Amino acid sequence: QPVVTQSSSASASLGSSVKLTCTLSSGHSTYIIAWHQQQPGKAPRYLMKLEGSGIYRKGSGVPDRFSGSSSGADRYLTISNLQSEDEADYYCETWDGNTRVFGTGTKVTVL
Amino acid sequence: EVQLVQSGAEVKKPGESLKISCTASGYNFPTYWVVWVRQMPGEGLEWMGNIYPGDPDITYSPSFQGQVTISADMSITTVFLQWSSLKASDSAMYYCARLECHDGACYSAYWGQGTLVGVSS
């Protein structure tokens, strides 16, 4: 079963960019992941599906400021022109057959 | 529009039983997987299990196998999560989510609003 690893926190200034990383475990570097955002006190929200090729497919209404990319076993979420409402926890999700796994989440702070 | 509406918050005592629900609308209910996810206070998301209502095909996370039961009622397009004997450690927020599948990839694309469960004597 795959494991996904995320750093616990990241911070950046209002209007700048931040790049979050989700790293797939050995033997699972080609896996597709999904990124989710969870604002404080709210349910998670699907942001995008991201392939190992770097191709991503965003959910409805997700701002253009959110983009995805990949390199080897790493899957990235970049938030450009950071806004106050982007302060949230970000989780990656992957799966293997009928089993699923979430990363531990990265807390993004907007300075 | 796809919607998942979960039942309201619950407060229970240890040893009591509980069944929470996730009512779906806006899509063909039997043909999409629904997952349950736990979030303990201040912690991350944990996958509990999936159900494909049309079969039904159910898969549990090893961490939750035998601890909960997932079921579905197609007549009311609702998925359930139930406990036969709650523990204090079951206190958490529980989310349902519907999977979207494209090109062999199935991801949690639609989320319910969550059900808060509190277990205390």
Coordinates of N, CA and C in Angstrom, one line a residue, chain A residues 1-95:
Chain A
Q1 N 0.8 -1.2 0.0 CA 0.0 0.0 0.0 C 0.9 1.3 0.0
P2 N 0.5 2.2 -0.8 CA 1.3 3.5 -0.8 C 1.3 4.2 0.5
V3 N 2.3 5.0 0.7 CA 2.4 6.0 1.8 C 2.7 7.3 1.2
V4 N 2.0 8.4 1.6 CA 2.3 9.7 1.1 C 2.8 10.6 2.3
T5 N 3.8 11.3 2.0 CA 4.5 12.2 3.1 C 4.4 13.6 2.7
Q6 N 3.9 14.4 3.7 CA 3.8 15.8 3.6 C 4.6 16.5 4.7
S7 N 5.1 17.7 4.5 CA 5.7 18.5 5.5 C 4.6 19.1 6.4
S8 N 4.8 19.4 7.6 CA 3.8 19.7 8.5 C 3.3 21.2 8.3
S9 N 4.2 22.0 7.9 CA 3.7 23.4 7.8 C 4.5 24.2 6.7
A10 N 3.9 25.3 6.2 CA 4.5 26.2 5.3 C 3.9 27.5 5.5
S11 N 4.7 28.6 5.2 CA 4.2 29.9 5.3 C 4.7 30.8 4.2
A12 N 4.0 31.8 3.9 CA 4.4 32.7 2.8 C 3.6 34.0 3.0
S13 N 4.1 35.1 2.4 CA 3.4 36.4 2.6 C 2.2 36.5 1.6
L14 N 1.3 37.4 2.0 CA 0.2 37.7 1.2 C 0.7 38.1 -0.2
G15 N 0.1 37.6 -1.2 CA 0.4 37.9 -2.6 C 1.6 37.2 -3.2
S16 N 2.3 36.4 -2.3 CA 3.4 35.6 -2.9 C 3.0 34.2 -3.2
S17 N 3.9 33.3 -3.4 CA 3.6 32.0 -3.8 C 4.1 31.0 -2.8
V18 N 3.5 29.8 -2.7 CA 3.9 28.7 -1.8 C 3.8 27.4 -2.6
K19 N 4.7 26.5 -2.4 CA 4.7 25.3 -3.1 C 4.7 24.1 -2.1
L20 N 3.7 23.3 -2.1 CA 3.6 22.2 -1.2 C 4.0 20.9 -1.9
T21 N 4.5 20.0 -1.1 CA 5.0 18.7 -1.6 C 4.3 17.5 -1.0
C22 N 3.9 16.6 -1.8 CA 3.4 15.3 -1.4 C 4.3 14.2 -2.0
T23 N 5.0 13.4 -1.2 CA 6.0 12.5 -1.7 C 5.4 11.1 -1.6
L24 N 5.4 10.4 -2.7 CA 4.9 9.0 -2.7 C 6.0 8.0 -2.3
S25 N 5.7 6.9 -1.6 CA 6.7 6.0 -1.1 C 7.3 5.2 -2.3
S26 N 8.4 4.5 -2.0 CA 9.1 3.7 -2.9 C 8.2 2.7 -3.6
G27 N 8.3 2.6 -4.9 CA 7.5 1.6 -5.6 C 6.2 2.2 -6.0
H28 N 5.9 3.4 -5.7 CA 4.6 4.0 -6.0 C 4.8 5.4 -6.7
S29 N 5.9 5.6 -7.3 CA 6.2 6.9 -7.8 C 5.4 7.4 -9.0
T30 N 4.7 6.4 -9.6 CA 3.8 6.8 -10.7 C 2.4 7.0 -10.4
Y31 N 2.1 6.9 -9.1 CA 0.7 7.0 -8.7 C 0.1 8.4 -8.9
I32 N -1.2 8.4 -9.2 CA -1.9 9.7 -9.2 C -2.4 10.1 -7.8
I33 N -2.4 11.3 -7.5 CA -2.9 11.8 -6.2 C -4.0 12.8 -6.5
A34 N -4.7 13.2 -5.4 CA -5.6 14.3 -5.3 C -5.2 15.2 -4.2
W35 N -5.4 16.5 -4.4 CA -5.1 17.5 -3.4 C -6.5 18.0 -2.9
H36 N -6.5 18.2 -1.6 CA -7.7 18.8 -0.9 C -7.3 19.9 0.0
Q37 N -8.2 20.9 0.1 CA -8.0 22.0 1.0 C -9.1 21.9 2.2
Q38 N -8.6 22.1 3.4 CA -9.6 22.2 4.5 C -9.3 23.5 5.2
Q39 N -10.2 24.5 5.0 CA -10.2 25.7 5.8 C -10.6 25.5 7.2
P40 N -10.2 26.3 8.1 CA -10.5 26.1 9.6 C -12.0 26.0 9.8
G41 N -12.4 24.9 10.5 CA -13.8 24.7 10.8 C -14.7 24.2 9.7
K42 N -14.1 23.9 8.5 CA -14.9 23.5 7.4 C -14.6 22.1 6.9
A43 N -15.4 21.5 6.1 CA -15.2 20.2 5.5 C -14.1 20.4 4.4
P44 N -13.4 19.3 4.1 CA -12.4 19.3 3.0 C -13.1 19.7 1.7
R45 N -12.3 20.2 0.8 CA -12.7 20.6 -0.5 C -11.7 20.0 -1.5
Y46 N -12.2 19.3 -2.5 CA -11.4 18.8 -3.6 C -10.8 19.9 -4.4
L47 N -9.5 19.9 -4.6 CA -8.8 20.9 -5.4 C -8.5 20.4 -6.8
M48 N -7.8 19.3 -6.9 CA -7.3 18.8 -8.2 C -6.9 17.3 -8.1
K49 N -6.9 16.7 -9.2 CA -6.3 15.4 -9.4 C -5.0 15.6 -10.2
L50 N -3.9 15.0 -9.8 CA -2.6 15.3 -10.3 C -1.9 14.0 -10.7
E51 N -1.4 13.9 -12.0 CA -0.8 12.7 -12.5 C 0.7 12.8 -12.4
G52 N 1.4 11.7 -12.5 CA 2.9 11.7 -12.5 C 3.5 12.5 -13.6
S53 N 2.7 12.7 -14.7 CA 3.2 13.4 -15.9 C 3.1 14.9 -15.6
G54 N 2.4 15.3 -14.5 CA 2.2 16.7 -14.2 C 0.9 17.3 -14.7
I55 N 0.2 16.4 -15.5 CA -1.2 16.8 -15.9 C -2.1 16.9 -14.7
Y56 N -2.9 17.9 -14.6 CA -3.8 18.0 -13.4 C -5.2 18.4 -13.9
R57 N -6.2 18.1 -13.1 CA -7.6 18.4 -13.5 C -8.2 19.0 -12.2
K58 N -8.6 20.2 -12.3 CA -9.1 20.9 -11.1 C -10.6 20.7 -11.0
G59 N -11.0 20.9 -9.7 CA -12.4 20.8 -9.4 C -13.1 22.1 -9.8
S60 N -14.4 22.0 -9.9 CA -15.2 23.2 -10.3 C -15.0 24.3 -9.3
G61 N -14.8 25.5 -9.9 CA -14.7 26.7 -9.0 C -13.3 26.9 -8.4
V62 N -12.4 26.1 -8.6 CA -11.0 26.2 -8.0 C -10.3 27.3 -8.7
P63 N -9.8 28.3 -8.0 CA -9.2 29.5 -8.7 C -8.0 29.1 -9.5
D64 N -7.7 30.0 -10.5 CA -6.5 29.7 -11.4 C -5.2 29.8 -10.6
R65 N -5.2 30.4 -9.4 CA -4.0 30.5 -8.6 C -3.5 29.2 -8.1
F66 N -4.3 28.2 -8.2 CA -3.9 26.8 -7.8 C -3.5 26.0 -9.0
S67 N -2.3 25.5 -8.9 CA -1.8 24.6 -10.0 C -1.0 23.5 -9.5
G68 N -0.8 22.4 -10.3 CA -0.1 21.2 -9.9 C 1.0 20.9 -10.8
S69 N 2.0 20.2 -10.3 CA 3.1 19.7 -11.1 C 3.7 18.5 -10.4
S70 N 4.6 17.8 -11.1 CA 5.2 16.5 -10.6 C 6.6 16.4 -11.0
S71 N 7.4 15.7 -10.2 CA 8.8 15.3 -10.5 C 9.1 14.1 -9.8
G72 N 9.3 13.0 -10.5 CA 9.5 11.7 -9.9 C 8.4 11.3 -9.0
A73 N 8.7 11.0 -7.7 CA 7.7 10.6 -6.7 C 7.1 11.8 -6.0
D74 N 7.5 13.0 -6.4 CA 6.9 14.2 -5.7 C 5.8 14.8 -6.5
R75 N 4.7 15.2 -5.8 CA 3.6 15.8 -6.4 C 3.5 17.2 -5.7
Y76 N 3.3 18.2 -6.5 CA 3.3 19.6 -5.9 C 2.0 20.3 -6.1
L77 N 1.7 21.1 -5.1 CA 0.6 22.1 -5.3 C 1.2 23.5 -5.1
T78 N 1.0 24.3 -6.1 CA 1.5 25.7 -6.0 C 0.3 26.6 -5.9
I79 N 0.4 27.5 -4.9 CA -0.6 28.5 -4.7 C 0.1 29.9 -5.0
S80 N -0.4 30.5 -6.1 CA 0.2 31.8 -6.5 C -0.7 32.9 -5.9
N81 N -0.1 34.1 -5.8 CA -0.8 35.3 -5.4 C -1.6 34.9 -4.1
L82 N -0.9 34.5 -3.1 CA -1.6 33.9 -1.9 C -2.5 34.9 -1.3
Q83 N -3.7 34.4 -1.0 CA -4.8 35.2 -0.3 C -5.0 34.7 1.1
S84 N -5.6 35.6 1.9 CA -5.9 35.2 3.3 C -6.7 34.0 3.4
E85 N -7.7 33.8 2.5 CA -8.6 32.6 2.5 C -7.8 31.3 2.2
D86 N -6.6 31.4 1.7 CA -5.8 30.2 1.4 C -5.2 29.6 2.7
E87 N -5.3 30.3 3.8 CA -4.8 29.8 5.0 C -5.6 28.6 5.4
A88 N -5.0 27.4 5.4 CA -5.8 26.2 5.5 C -4.8 25.0 5.7
D89 N -5.4 23.8 5.9 CA -4.7 22.6 5.8 C -4.9 22.0 4.4
Y90 N -3.8 21.4 3.9 CA -3.8 20.8 2.6 C -3.4 19.4 2.7
Y91 N -4.3 18.5 2.1 CA -4.0 17.1 2.2 C -3.9 16.5 0.8
C92 N -3.0 15.5 0.7 CA -3.0 14.7 -0.5 C -3.6 13.4 -0.2
E93 N -4.1 12.8 -1.3 CA -4.9 11.5 -1.2 C -4.4 10.6 -2.3
T94 N -4.1 9.4 -2.0 CA -3.9 8.4 -3.1 C -4.6 7.1 -2.8
W95 N -4.4 6.2 -3.7 CA -5.2 4.9 -3.6 C -4.5 3.8 -4.3

